[in-house]
PDB file of C-alpha atoms in Angstrom:
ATOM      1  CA  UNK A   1     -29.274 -23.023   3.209  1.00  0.00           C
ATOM      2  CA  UNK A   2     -31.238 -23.930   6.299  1.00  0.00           C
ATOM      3  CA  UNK A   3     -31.923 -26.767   7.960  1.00  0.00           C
ATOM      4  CA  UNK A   4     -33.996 -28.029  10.964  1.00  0.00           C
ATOM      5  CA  UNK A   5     -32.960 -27.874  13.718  1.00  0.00           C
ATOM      6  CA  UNK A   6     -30.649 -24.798  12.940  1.00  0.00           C
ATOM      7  CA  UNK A   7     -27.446 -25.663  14.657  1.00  0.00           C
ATOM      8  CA  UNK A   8     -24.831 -22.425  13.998  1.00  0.00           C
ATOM      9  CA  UNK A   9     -23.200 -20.732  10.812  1.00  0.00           C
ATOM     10  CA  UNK A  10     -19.968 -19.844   9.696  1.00  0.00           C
ATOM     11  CA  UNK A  11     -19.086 -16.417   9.307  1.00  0.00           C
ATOM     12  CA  UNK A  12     -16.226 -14.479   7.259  1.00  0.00           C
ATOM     13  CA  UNK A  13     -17.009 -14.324   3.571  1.00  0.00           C
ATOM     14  CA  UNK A  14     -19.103 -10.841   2.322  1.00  0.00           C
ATOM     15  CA  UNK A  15     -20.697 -12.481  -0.001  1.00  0.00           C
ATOM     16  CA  UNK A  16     -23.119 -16.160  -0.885  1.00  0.00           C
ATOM     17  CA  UNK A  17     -20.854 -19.571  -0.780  1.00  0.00           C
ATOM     18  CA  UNK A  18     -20.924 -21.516  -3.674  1.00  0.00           C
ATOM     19  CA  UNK A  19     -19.111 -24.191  -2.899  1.00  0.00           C
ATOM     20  CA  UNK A  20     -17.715 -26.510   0.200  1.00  0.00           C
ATOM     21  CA  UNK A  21     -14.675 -28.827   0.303  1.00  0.00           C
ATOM     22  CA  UNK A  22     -13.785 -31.404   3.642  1.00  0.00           C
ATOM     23  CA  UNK A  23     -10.433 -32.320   4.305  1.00  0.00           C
ATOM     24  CA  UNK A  24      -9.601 -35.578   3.679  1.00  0.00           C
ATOM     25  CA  UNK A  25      -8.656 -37.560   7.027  1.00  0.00           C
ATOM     26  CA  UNK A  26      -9.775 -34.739   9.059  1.00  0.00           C
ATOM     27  CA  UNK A  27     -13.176 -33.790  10.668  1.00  0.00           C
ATOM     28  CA  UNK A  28     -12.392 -30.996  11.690  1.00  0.00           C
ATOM     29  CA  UNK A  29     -11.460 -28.853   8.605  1.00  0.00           C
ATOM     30  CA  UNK A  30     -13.370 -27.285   5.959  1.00  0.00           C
ATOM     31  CA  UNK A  31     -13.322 -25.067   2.804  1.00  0.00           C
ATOM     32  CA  UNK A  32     -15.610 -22.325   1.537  1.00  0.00           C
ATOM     33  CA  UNK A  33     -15.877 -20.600  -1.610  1.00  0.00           C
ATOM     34  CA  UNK A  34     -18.152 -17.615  -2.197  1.00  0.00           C
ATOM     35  CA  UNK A  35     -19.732 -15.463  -4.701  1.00  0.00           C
ATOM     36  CA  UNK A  36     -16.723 -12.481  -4.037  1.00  0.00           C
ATOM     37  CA  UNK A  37     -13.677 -14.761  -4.913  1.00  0.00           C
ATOM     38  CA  UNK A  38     -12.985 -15.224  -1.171  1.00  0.00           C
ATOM     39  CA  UNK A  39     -11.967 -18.645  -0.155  1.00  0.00           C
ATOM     40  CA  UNK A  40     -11.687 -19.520   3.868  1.00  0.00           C
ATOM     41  CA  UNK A  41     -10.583 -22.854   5.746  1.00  0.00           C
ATOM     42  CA  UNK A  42     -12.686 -23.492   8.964  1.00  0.00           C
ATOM     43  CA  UNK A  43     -11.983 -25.136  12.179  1.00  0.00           C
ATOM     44  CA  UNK A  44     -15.413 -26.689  12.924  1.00  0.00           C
ATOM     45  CA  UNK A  45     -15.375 -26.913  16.324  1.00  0.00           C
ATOM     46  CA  UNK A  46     -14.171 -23.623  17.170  1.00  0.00           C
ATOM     47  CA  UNK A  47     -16.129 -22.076  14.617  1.00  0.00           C
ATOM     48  CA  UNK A  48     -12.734 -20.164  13.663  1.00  0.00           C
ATOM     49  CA  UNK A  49     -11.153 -18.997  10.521  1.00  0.00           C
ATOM     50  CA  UNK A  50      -7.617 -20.919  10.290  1.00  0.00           C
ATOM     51  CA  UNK A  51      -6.782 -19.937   6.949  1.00  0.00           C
ATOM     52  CA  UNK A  52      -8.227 -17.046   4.308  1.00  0.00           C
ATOM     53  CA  UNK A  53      -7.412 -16.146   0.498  1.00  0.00           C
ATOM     54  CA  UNK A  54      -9.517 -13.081   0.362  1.00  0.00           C
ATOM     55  CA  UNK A  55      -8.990 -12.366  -3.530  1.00  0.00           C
ATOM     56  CA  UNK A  56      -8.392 -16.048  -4.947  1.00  0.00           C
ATOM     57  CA  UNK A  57     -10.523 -15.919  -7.825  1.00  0.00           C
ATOM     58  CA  UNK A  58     -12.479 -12.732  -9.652  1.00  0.00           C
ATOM     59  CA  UNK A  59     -15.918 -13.610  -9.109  1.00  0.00           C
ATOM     60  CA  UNK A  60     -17.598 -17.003  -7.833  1.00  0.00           C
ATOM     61  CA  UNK A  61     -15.059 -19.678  -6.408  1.00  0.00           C
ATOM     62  CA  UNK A  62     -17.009 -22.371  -8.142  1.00  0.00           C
ATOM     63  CA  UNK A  63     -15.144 -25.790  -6.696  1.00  0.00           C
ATOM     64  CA  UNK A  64     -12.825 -26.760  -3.872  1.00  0.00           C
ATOM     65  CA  UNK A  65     -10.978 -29.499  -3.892  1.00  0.00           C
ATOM     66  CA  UNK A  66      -8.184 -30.571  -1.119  1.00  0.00           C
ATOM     67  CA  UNK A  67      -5.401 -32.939  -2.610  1.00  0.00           C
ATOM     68  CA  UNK A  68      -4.152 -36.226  -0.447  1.00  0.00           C
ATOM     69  CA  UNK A  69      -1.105 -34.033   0.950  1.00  0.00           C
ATOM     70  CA  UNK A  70      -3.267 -31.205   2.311  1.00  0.00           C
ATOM     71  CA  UNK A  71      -3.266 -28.586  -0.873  1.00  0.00           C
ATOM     72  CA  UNK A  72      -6.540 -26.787  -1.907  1.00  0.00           C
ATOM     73  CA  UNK A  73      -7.323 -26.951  -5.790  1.00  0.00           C
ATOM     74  CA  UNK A  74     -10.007 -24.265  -5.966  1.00  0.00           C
ATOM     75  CA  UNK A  75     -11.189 -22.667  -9.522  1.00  0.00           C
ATOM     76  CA  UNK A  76     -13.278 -19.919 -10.471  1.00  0.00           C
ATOM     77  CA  UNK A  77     -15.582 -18.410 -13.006  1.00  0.00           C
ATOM     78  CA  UNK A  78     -12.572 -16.274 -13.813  1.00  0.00           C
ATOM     79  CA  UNK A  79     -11.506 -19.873 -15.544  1.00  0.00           C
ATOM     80  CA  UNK A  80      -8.558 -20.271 -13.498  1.00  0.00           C
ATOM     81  CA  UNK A  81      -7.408 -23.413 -11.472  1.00  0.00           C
ATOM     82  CA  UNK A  82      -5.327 -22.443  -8.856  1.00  0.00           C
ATOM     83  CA  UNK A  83      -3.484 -25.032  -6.050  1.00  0.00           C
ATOM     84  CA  UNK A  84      -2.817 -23.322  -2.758  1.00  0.00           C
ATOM     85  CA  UNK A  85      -0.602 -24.369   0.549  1.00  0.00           C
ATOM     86  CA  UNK A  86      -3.423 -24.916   3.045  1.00  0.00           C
ATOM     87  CA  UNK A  87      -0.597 -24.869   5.215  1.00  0.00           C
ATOM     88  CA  UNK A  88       0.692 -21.088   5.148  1.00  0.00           C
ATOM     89  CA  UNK A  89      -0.345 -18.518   6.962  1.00  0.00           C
ATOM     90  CA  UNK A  90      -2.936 -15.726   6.124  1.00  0.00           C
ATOM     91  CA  UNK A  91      -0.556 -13.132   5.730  1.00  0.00           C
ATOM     92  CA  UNK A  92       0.969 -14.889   2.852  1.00  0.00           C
ATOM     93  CA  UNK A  93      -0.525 -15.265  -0.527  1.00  0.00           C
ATOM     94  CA  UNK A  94      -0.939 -19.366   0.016  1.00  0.00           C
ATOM     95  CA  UNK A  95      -0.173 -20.361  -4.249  1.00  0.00           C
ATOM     96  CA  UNK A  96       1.952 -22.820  -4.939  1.00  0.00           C
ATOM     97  CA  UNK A  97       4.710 -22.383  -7.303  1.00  0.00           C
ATOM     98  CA  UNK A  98       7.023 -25.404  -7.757  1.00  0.00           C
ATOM     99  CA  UNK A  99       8.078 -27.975  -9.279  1.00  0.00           C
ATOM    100  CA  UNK A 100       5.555 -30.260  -8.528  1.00  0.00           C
ATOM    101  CA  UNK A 101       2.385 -28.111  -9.647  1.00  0.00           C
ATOM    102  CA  UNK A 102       4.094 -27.062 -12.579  1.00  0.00           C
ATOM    103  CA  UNK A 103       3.669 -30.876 -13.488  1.00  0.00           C
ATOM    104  CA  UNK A 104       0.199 -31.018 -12.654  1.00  0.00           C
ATOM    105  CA  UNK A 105      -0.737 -27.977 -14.519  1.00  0.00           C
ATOM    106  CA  UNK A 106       1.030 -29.292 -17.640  1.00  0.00           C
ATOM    107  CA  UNK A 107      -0.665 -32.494 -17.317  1.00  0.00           C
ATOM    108  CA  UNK A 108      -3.911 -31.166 -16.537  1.00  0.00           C
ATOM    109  CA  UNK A 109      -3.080 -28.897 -20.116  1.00  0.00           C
ATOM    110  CA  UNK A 110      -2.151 -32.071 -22.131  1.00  0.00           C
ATOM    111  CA  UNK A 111      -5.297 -33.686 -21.002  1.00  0.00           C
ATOM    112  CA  UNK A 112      -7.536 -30.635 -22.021  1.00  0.00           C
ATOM    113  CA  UNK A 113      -5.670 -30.093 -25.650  1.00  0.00           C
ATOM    114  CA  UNK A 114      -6.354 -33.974 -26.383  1.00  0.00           C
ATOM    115  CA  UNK A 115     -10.284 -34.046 -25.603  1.00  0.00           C
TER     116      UNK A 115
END
């Protein structure tokens, strides 16, 4: 996309993004999804990567989503719905496995079998 005046881009992912996510209460953060599954948190006014999931999803990362205590709900054309710690480091893997989104995910699934 392009816009007038062209102010500066973003770089990291190898492929298109697809789709953008802000962090709630915070300016400065944002979250990409692109075309080869990738999915990077920015700094904005450095410009700099804080956080990347190179291999999230197989294929397009279609949505972003950040929750209300910092978590990234991203999902995919691989039809998966993932929740990762936007806090972690890059060398981890960043999904969340507890208690917590084991709720969500079954609610989410309840949800979906009654529609």
């Amino acid at each position: 996309m392009f816009a007038k005046p062209f102010i500066g881009s973003l770089d990291g992912h190898i492929d298109g993004v697809y789709s953008f996510a802000k962090k709630p209460k915070a300016l400065n953060l944002i979250a990409s999804g692109a075309g080869d599954g990738g999915i990077i948190i920015h700094d904005l006014p450095t410009r700099m990567k804080v956080l990347r999931f190179p291999a999230a999803h197989k294929g397009v990362v279609s949505s972003l989503c950040f929750t209300e205590d910092g978590r990234l709900l991203s999902c995919g054309v691989d039809r998966l719905v993932k929740l990762w710690d936007a806090k972690t480091t890059s060398d981890g893997d960043g999904l969340v496995d507890d208690e917590d989104s084991r709720a969500l995910w079954s609610a989410l699934a309840a949800d979906l079998e009654a529609s």
